[in-house]
Backbone as a chain_set.jsonl record, in Angstrom:
{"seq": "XXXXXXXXXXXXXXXXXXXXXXXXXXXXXXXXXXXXXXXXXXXXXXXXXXXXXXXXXXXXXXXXXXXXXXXXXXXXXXXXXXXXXXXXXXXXXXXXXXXXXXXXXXXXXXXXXXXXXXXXXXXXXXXXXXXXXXXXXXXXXXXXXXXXXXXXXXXXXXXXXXXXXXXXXXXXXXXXXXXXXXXX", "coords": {"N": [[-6.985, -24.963, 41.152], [-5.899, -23.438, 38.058], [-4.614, -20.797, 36.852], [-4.557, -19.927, 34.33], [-6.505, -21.339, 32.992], [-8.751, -19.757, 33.595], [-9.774, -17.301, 32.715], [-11.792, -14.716, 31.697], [-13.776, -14.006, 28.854], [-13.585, -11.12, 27.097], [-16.217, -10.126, 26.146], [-18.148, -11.232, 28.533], [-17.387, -9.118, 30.562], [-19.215, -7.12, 30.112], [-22.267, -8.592, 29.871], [-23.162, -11.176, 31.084], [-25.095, -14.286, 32.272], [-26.258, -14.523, 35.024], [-25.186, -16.477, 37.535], [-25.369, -19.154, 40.092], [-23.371, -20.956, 40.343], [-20.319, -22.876, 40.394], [-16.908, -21.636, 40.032], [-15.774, -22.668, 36.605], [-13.242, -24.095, 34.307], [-12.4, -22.438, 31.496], [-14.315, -20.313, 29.458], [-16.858, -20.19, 29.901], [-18.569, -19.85, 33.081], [-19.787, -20.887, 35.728], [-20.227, -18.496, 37.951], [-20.771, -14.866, 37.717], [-18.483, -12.837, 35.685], [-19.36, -10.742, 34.937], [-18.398, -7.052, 34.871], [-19.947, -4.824, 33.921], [-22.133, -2.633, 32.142], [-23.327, 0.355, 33.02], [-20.715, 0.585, 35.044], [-18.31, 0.326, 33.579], [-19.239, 2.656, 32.13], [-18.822, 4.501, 33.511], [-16.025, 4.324, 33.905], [-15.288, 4.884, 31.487], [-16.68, 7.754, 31.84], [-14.913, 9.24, 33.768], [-12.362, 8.516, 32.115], [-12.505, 10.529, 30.469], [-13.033, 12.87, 31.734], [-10.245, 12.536, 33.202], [-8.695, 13.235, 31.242], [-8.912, 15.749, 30.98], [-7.971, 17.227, 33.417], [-5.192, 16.167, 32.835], [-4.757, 17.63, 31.03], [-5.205, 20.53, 32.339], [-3.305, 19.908, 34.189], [-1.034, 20.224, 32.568], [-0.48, 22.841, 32.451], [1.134, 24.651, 35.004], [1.399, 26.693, 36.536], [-0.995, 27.302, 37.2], [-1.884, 25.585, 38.684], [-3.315, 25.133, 42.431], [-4.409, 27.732, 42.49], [-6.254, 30.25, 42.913], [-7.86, 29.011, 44.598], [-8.267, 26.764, 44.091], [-7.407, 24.51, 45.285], [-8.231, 22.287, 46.411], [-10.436, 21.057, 44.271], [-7.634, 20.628, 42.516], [-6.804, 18.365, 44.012], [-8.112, 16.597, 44.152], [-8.436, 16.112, 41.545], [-6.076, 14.808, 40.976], [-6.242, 12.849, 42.57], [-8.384, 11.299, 41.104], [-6.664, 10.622, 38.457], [-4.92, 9.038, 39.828], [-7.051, 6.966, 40.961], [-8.066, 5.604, 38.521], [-5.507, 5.21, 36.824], [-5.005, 2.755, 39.242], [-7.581, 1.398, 38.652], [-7.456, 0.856, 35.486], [-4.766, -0.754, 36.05], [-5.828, -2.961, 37.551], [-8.171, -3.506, 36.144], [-6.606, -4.733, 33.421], [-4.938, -6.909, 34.851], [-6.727, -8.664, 34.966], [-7.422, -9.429, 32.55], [-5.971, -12.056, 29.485], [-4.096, -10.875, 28.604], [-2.802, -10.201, 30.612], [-0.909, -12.414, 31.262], [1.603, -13.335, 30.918], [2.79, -11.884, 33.277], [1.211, -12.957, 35.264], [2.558, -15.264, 35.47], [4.964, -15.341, 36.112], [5.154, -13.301, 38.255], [5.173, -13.999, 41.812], [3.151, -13.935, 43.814], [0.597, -13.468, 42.227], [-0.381, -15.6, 41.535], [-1.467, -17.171, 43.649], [-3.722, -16.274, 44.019], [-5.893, -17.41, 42.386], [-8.302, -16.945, 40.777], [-8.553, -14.576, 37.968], [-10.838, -13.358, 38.004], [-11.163, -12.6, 40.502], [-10.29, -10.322, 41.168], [-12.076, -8.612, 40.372], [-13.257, -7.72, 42.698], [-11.186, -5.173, 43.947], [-12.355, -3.339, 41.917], [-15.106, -3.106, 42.151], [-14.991, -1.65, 44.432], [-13.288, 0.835, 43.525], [-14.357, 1.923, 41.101], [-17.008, 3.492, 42.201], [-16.008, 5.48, 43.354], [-14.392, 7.048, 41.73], [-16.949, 7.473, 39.773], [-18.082, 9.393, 41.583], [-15.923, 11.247, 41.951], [-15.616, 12.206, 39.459], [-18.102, 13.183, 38.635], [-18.175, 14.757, 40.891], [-16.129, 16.863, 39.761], [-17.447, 18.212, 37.644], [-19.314, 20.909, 35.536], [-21.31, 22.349, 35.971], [-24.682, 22.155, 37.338], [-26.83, 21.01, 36.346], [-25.305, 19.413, 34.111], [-23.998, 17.228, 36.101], [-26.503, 16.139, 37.286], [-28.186, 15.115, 34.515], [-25.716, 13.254, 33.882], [-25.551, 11.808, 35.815], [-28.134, 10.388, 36.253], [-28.344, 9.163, 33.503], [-26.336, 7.279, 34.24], [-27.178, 6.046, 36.25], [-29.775, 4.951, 34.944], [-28.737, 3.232, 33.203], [-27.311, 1.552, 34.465], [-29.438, 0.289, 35.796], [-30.786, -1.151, 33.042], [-28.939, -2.402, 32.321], [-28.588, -4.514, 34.178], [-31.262, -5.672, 34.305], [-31.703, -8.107, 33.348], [-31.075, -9.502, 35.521], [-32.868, -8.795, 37.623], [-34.578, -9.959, 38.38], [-34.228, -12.395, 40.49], [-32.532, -15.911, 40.447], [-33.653, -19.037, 41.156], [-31.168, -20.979, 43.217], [-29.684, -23.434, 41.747], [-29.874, -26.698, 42.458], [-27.965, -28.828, 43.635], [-26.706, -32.689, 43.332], [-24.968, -34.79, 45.791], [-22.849, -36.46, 44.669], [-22.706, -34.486, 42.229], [-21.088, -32.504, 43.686], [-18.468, -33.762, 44.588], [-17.585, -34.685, 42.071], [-16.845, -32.512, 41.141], [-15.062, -31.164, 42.971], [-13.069, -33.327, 42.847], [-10.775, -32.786, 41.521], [-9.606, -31.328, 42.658], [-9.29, -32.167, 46.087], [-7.266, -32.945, 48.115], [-5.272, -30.676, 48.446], [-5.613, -28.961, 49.633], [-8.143, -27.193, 49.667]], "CA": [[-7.382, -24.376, 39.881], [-5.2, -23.453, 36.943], [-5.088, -19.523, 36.569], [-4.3, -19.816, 32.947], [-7.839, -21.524, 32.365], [-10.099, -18.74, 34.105], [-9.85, -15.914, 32.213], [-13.252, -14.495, 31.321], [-13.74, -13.273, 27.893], [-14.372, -9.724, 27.13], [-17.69, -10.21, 26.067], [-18.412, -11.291, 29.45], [-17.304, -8.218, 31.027], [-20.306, -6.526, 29.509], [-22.918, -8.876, 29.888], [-22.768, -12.857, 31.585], [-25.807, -14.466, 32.643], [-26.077, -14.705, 36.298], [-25.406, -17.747, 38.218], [-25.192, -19.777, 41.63], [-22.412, -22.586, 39.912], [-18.887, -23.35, 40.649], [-15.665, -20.886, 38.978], [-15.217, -23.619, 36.103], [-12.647, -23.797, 33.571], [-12.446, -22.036, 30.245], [-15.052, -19.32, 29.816], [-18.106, -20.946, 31.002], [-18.537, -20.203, 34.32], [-20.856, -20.527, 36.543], [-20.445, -17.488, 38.488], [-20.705, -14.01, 36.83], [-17.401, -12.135, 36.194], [-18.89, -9.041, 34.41], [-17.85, -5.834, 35.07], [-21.317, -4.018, 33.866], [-22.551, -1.447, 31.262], [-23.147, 1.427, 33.961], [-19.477, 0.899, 35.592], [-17.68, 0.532, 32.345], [-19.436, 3.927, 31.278], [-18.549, 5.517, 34.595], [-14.776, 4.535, 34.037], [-14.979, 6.1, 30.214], [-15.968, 9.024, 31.841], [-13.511, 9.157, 33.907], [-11.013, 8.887, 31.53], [-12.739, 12.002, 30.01], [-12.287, 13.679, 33.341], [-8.722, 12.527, 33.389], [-8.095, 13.762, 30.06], [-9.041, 17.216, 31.24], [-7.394, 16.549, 33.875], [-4.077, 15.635, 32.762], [-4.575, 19.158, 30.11], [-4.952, 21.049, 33.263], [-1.886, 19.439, 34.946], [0.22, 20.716, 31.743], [-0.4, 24.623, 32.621], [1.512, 24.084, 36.457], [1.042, 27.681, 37.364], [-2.484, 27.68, 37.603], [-2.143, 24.646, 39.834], [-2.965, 25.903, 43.863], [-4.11, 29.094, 42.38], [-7.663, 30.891, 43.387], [-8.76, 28.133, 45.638], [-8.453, 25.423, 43.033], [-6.08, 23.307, 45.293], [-8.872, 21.076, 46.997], [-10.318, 20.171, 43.308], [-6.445, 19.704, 41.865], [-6.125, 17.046, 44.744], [-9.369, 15.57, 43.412], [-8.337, 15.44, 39.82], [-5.099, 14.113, 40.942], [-6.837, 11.134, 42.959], [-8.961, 10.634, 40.01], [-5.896, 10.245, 37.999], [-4.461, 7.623, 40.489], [-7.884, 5.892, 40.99], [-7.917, 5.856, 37.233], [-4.626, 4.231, 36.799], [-5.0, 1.343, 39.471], [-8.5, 0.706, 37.998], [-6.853, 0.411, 34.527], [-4.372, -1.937, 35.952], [-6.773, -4.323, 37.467], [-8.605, -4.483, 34.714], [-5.28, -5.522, 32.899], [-4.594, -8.115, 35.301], [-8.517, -9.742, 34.574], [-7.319, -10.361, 31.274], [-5.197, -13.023, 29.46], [-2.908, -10.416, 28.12], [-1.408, -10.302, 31.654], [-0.909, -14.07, 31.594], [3.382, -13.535, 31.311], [2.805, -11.277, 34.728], [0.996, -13.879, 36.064], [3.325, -16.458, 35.259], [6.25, -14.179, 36.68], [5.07, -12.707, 39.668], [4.725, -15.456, 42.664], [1.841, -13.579, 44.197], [-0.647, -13.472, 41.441], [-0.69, -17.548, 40.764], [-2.405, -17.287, 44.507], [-5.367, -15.298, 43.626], [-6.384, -18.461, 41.405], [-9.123, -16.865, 39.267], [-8.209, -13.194, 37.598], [-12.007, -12.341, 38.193], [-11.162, -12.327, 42.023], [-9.536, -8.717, 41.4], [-13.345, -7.354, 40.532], [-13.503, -6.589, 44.002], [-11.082, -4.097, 43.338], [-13.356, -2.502, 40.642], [-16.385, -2.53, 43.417], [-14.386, -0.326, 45.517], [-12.907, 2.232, 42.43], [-15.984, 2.413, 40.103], [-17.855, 4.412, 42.967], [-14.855, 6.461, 44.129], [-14.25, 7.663, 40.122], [-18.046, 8.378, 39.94], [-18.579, 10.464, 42.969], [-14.996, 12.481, 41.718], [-16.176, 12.329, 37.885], [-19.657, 13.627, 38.6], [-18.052, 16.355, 41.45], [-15.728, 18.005, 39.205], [-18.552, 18.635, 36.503], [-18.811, 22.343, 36.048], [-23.145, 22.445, 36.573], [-25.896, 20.917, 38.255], [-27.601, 20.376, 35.119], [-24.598, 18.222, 33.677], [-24.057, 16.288, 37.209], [-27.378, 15.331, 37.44], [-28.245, 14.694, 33.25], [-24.776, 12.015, 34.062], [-25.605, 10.558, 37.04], [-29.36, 9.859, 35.572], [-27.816, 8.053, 32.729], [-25.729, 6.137, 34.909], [-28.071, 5.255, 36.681], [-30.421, 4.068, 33.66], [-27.543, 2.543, 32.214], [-27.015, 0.184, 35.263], [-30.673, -0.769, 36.044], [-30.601, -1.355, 31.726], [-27.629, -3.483, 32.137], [-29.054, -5.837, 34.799], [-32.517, -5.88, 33.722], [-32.34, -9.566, 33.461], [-30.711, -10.107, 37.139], [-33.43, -8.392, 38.561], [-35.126, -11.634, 38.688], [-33.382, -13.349, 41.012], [-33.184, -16.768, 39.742], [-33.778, -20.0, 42.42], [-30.134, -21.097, 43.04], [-29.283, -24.506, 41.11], [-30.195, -27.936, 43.438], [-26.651, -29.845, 43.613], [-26.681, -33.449, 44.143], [-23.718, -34.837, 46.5], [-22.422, -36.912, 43.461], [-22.58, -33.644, 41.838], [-20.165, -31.875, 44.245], [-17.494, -34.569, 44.303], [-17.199, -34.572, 40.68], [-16.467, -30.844, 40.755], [-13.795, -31.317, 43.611], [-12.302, -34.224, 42.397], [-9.336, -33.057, 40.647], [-8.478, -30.335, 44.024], [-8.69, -33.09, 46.25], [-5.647, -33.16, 48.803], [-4.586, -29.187, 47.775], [-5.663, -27.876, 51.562], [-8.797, -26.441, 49.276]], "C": [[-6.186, -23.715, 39.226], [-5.804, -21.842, 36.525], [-5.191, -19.416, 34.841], [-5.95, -20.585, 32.49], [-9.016, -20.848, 32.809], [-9.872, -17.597, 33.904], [-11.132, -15.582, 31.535], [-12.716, -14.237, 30.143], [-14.241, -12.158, 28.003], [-15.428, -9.114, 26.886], [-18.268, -10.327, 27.364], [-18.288, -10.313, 31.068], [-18.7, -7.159, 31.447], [-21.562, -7.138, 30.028], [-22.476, -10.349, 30.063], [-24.206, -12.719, 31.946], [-26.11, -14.745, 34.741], [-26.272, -16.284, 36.865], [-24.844, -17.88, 39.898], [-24.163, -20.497, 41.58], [-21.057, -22.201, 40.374], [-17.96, -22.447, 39.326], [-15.742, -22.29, 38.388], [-13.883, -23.441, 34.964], [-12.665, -23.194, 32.105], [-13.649, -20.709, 30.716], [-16.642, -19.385, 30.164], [-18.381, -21.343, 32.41], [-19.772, -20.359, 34.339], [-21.372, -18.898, 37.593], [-20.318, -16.405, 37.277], [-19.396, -13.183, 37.198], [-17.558, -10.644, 35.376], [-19.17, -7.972, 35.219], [-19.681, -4.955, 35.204], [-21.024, -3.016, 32.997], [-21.953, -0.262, 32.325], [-21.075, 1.838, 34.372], [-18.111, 0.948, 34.138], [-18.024, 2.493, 31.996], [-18.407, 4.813, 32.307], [-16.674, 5.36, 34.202], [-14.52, 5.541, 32.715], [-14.941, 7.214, 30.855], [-14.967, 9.655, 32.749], [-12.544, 8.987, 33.557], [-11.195, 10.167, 30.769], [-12.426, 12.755, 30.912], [-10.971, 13.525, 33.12], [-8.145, 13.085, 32.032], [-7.732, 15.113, 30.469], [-8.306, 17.382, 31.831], [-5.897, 16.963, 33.497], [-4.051, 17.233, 31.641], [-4.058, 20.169, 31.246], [-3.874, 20.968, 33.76], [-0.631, 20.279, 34.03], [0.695, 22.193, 32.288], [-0.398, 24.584, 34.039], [1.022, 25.425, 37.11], [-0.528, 28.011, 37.884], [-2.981, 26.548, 38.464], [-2.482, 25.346, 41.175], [-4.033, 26.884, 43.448], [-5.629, 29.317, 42.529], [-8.891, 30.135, 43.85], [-8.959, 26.919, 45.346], [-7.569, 24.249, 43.618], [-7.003, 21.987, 45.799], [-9.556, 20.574, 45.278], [-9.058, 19.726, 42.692], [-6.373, 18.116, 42.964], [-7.51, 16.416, 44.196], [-8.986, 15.142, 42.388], [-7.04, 14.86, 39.899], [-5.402, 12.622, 41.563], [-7.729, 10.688, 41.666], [-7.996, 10.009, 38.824], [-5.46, 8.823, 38.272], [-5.726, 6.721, 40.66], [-7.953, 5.53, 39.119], [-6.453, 4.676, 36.968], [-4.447, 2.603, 37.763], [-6.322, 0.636, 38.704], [-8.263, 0.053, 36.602], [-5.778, -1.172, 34.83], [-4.668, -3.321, 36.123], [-7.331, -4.593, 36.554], [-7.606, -4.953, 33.385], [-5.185, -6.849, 33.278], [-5.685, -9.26, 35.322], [-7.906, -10.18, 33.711], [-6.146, -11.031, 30.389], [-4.069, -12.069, 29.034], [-2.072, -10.541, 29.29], [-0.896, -11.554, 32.245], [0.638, -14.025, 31.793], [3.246, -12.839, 32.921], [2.279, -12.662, 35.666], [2.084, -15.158, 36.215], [4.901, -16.13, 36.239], [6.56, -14.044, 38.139], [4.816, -13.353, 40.715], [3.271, -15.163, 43.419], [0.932, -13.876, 43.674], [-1.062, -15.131, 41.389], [-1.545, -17.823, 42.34], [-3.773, -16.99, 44.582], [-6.097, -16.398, 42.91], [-7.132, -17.828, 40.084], [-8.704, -15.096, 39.463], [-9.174, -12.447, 38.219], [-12.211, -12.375, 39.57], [-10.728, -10.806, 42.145], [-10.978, -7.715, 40.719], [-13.669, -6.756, 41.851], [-12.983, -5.694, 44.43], [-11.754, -2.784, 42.746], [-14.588, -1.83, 41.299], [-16.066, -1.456, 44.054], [-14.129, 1.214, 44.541], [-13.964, 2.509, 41.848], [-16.621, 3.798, 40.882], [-17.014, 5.577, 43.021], [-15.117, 7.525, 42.756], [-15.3, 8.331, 39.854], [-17.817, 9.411, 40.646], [-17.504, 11.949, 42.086], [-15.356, 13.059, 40.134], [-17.146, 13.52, 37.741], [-18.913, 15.219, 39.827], [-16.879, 17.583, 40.6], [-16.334, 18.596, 38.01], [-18.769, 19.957, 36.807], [-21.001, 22.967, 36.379], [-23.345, 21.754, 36.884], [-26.541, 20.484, 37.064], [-26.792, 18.359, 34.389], [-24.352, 16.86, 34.617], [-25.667, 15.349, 37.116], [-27.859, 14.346, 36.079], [-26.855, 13.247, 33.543], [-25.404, 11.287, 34.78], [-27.091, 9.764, 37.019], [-28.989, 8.803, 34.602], [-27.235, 7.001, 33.097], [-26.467, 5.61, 35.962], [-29.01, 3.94, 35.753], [-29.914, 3.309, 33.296], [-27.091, 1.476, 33.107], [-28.093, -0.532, 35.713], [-31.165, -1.63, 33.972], [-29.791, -2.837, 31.888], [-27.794, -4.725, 33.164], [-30.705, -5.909, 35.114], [-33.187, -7.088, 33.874], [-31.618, -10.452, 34.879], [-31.797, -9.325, 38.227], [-34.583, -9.301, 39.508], [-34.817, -12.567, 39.632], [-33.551, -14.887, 40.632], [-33.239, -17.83, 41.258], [-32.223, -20.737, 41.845], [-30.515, -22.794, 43.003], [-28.932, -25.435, 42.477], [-28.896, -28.767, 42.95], [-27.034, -30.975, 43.801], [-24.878, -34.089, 45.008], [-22.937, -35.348, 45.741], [-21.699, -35.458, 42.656], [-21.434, -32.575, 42.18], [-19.015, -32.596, 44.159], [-17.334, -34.822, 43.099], [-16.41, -33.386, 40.458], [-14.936, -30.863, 41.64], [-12.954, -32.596, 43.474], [-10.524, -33.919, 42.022], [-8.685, -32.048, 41.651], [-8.803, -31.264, 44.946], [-7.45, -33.29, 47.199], [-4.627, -31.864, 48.317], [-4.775, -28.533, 48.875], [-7.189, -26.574, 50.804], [-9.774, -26.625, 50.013]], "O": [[-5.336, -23.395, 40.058], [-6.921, -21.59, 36.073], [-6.049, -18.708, 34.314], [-6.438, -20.133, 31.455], [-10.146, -21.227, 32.502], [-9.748, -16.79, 34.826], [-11.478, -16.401, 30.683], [-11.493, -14.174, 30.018], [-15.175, -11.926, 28.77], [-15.722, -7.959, 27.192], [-19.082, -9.42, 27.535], [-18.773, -10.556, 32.173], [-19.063, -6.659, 32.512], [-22.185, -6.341, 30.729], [-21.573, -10.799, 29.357], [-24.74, -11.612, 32.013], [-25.725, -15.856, 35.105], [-27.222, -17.043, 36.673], [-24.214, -17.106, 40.617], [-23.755, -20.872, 42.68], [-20.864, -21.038, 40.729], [-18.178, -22.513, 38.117], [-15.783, -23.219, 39.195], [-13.587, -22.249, 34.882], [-13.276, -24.037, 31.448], [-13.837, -20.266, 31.849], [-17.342, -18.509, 30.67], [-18.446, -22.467, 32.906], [-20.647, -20.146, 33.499], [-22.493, -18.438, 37.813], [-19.923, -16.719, 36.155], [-19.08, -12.846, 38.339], [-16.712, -9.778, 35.154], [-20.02, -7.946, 36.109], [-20.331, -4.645, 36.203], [-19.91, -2.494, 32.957], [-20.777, 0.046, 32.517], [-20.408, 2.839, 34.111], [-17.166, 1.734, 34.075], [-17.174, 3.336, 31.708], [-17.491, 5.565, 31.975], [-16.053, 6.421, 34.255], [-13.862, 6.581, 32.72], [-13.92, 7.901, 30.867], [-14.256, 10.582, 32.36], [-11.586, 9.168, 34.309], [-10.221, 10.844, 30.439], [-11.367, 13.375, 30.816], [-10.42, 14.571, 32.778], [-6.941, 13.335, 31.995], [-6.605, 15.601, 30.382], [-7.364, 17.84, 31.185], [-5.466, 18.056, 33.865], [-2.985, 17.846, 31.705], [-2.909, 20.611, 31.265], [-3.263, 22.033, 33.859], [0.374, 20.803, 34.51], [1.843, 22.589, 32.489], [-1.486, 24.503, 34.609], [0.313, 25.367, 38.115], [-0.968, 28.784, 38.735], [-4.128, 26.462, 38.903], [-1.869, 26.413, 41.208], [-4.859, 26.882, 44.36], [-6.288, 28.337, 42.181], [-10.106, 30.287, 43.726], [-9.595, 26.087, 45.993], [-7.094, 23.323, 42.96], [-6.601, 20.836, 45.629], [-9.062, 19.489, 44.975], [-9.066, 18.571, 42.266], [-5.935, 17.027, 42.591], [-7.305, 15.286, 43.754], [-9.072, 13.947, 42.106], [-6.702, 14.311, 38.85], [-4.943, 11.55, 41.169], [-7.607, 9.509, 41.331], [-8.399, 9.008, 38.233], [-5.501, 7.828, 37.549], [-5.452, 5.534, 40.482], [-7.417, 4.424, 39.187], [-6.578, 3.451, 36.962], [-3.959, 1.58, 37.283], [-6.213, -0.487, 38.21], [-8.706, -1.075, 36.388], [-5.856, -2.243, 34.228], [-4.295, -4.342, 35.544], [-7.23, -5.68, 35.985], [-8.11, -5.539, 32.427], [-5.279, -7.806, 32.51], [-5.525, -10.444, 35.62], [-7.649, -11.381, 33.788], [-5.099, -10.421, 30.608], [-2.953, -12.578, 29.137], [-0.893, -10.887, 29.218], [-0.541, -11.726, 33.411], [1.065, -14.628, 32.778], [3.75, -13.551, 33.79], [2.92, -13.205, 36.566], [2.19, -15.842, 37.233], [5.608, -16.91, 36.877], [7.483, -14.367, 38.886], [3.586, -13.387, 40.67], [2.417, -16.036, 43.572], [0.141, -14.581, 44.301], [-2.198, -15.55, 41.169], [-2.348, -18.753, 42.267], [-4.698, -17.521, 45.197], [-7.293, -16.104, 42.888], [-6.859, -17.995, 38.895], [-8.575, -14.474, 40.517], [-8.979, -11.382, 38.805], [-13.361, -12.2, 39.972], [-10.852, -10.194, 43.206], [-10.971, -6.49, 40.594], [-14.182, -5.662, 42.087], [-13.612, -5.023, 45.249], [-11.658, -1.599, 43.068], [-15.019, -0.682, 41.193], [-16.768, -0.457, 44.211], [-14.612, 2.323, 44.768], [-14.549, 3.534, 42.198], [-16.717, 4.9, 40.342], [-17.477, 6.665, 42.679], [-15.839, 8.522, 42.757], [-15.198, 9.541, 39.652], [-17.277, 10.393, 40.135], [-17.899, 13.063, 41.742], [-15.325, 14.247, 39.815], [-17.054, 14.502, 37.005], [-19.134, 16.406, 39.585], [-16.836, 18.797, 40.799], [-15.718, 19.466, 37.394], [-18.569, 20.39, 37.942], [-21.5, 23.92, 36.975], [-22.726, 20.693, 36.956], [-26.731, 19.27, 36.995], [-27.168, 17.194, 34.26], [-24.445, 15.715, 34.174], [-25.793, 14.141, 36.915], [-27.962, 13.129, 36.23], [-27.317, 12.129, 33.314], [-25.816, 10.173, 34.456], [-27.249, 8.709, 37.633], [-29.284, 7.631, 34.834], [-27.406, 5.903, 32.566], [-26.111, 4.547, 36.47], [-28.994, 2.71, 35.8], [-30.593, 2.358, 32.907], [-26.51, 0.51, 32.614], [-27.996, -1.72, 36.021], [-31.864, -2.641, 33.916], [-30.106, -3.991, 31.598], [-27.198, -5.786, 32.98], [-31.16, -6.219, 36.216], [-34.334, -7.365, 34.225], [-31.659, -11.657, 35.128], [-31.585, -9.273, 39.438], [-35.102, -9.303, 40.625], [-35.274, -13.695, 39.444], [-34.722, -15.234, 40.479], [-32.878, -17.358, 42.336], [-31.974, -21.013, 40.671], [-31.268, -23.378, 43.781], [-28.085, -25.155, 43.325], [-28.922, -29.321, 41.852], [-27.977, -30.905, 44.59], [-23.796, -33.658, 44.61], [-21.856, -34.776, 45.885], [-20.486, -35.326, 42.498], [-20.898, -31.889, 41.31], [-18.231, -31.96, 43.455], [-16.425, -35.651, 43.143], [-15.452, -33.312, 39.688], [-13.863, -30.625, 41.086], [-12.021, -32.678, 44.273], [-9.5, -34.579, 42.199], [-7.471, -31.852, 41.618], [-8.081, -31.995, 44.268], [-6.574, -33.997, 46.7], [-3.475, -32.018, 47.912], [-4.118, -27.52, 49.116], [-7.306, -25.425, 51.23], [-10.785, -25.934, 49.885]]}, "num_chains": 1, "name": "protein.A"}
């Protein structure tokens, strides 16, 4: 496969239909490569957090200072989870197509939307630190309700599970045809 033809669109981030089918080329997959409502929100607010965040960081003396050093190391991992999550989701999309082209590693990964499993791992992390440096229980919970809502909302129509798509053997050798003698 041809990394330069499996780049999702950014519409599809948001909302894809769910499927059982084969990564294909262009933006019609078969599998789903979005991201999600819920985890999208959760990274916004986490960049609200990191805003604060990064305000806090300016005024150094009050770093350490009246017990505040176990949340600074929080809002400093939220920072850094924050920045690799940003970069993966960079490297999903076609803008980082010269990197890909560049870097000898990346052209292994084949499809971009292999680096959501990345995103699986950070999304949660960012929550958990998002939602624990909130300064009430009121606001923690009022968030983490929404984000909740906001991810059973957002797969609403995968709750369905659908009956996974009957191949015939014809059907499969068409699809592997053109990999073929690649050690795939």
């Amino acid at each position: 496969y041809d990394f330069r033809e499996n780049f999702p669109s950014l519409q599809s981030y948001v909302y894809y239909p769910w499927g059982y089918g084969f990564s294909l080329t262009g933006t019609k997959d078969g599998v789903s490569p979005m991201v999600g409502l819920a985890q999208l929100g959760v990274i916004g607010l986490g960049v609200l957090g990191g805003l604060g965040v990064l305000r806090r960081l300016g005024n150094v003396e009050k770093l350490g200072k009246l017990g505040n050093l176990e949340k600074d190391q929080k809002r400093l991992l939220l920072i850094v989870m924050l920045i690799v999550s940003g970069t993966t989701f960079f490297f999903m999309n076609r803008v980082s197509l010269p990197f890909w082209e560049k870097v000898l590693l990346l052209p292994s990964i084949q499809f971009p939307t292999r680096l959501t499993g990345i995103l699986v791992f950070l999304v949660p992390v960012i929550a958990a630190l998002s939602l624990d440096l909130m300064r009430t229980r009121w606001m923690k919970t009022s968030v983490a309700s929404f984000l909740v809502a906001l991810a059973l909302y957002g797969n609403r129509n995968h709750l369905r599970a659908a009956v996974p798509d009957r191949f015939t053997d014809n059907d499969v050798l068409s699809i592997y045809q053109n990999i073929f003698g690649t050690g795939e």
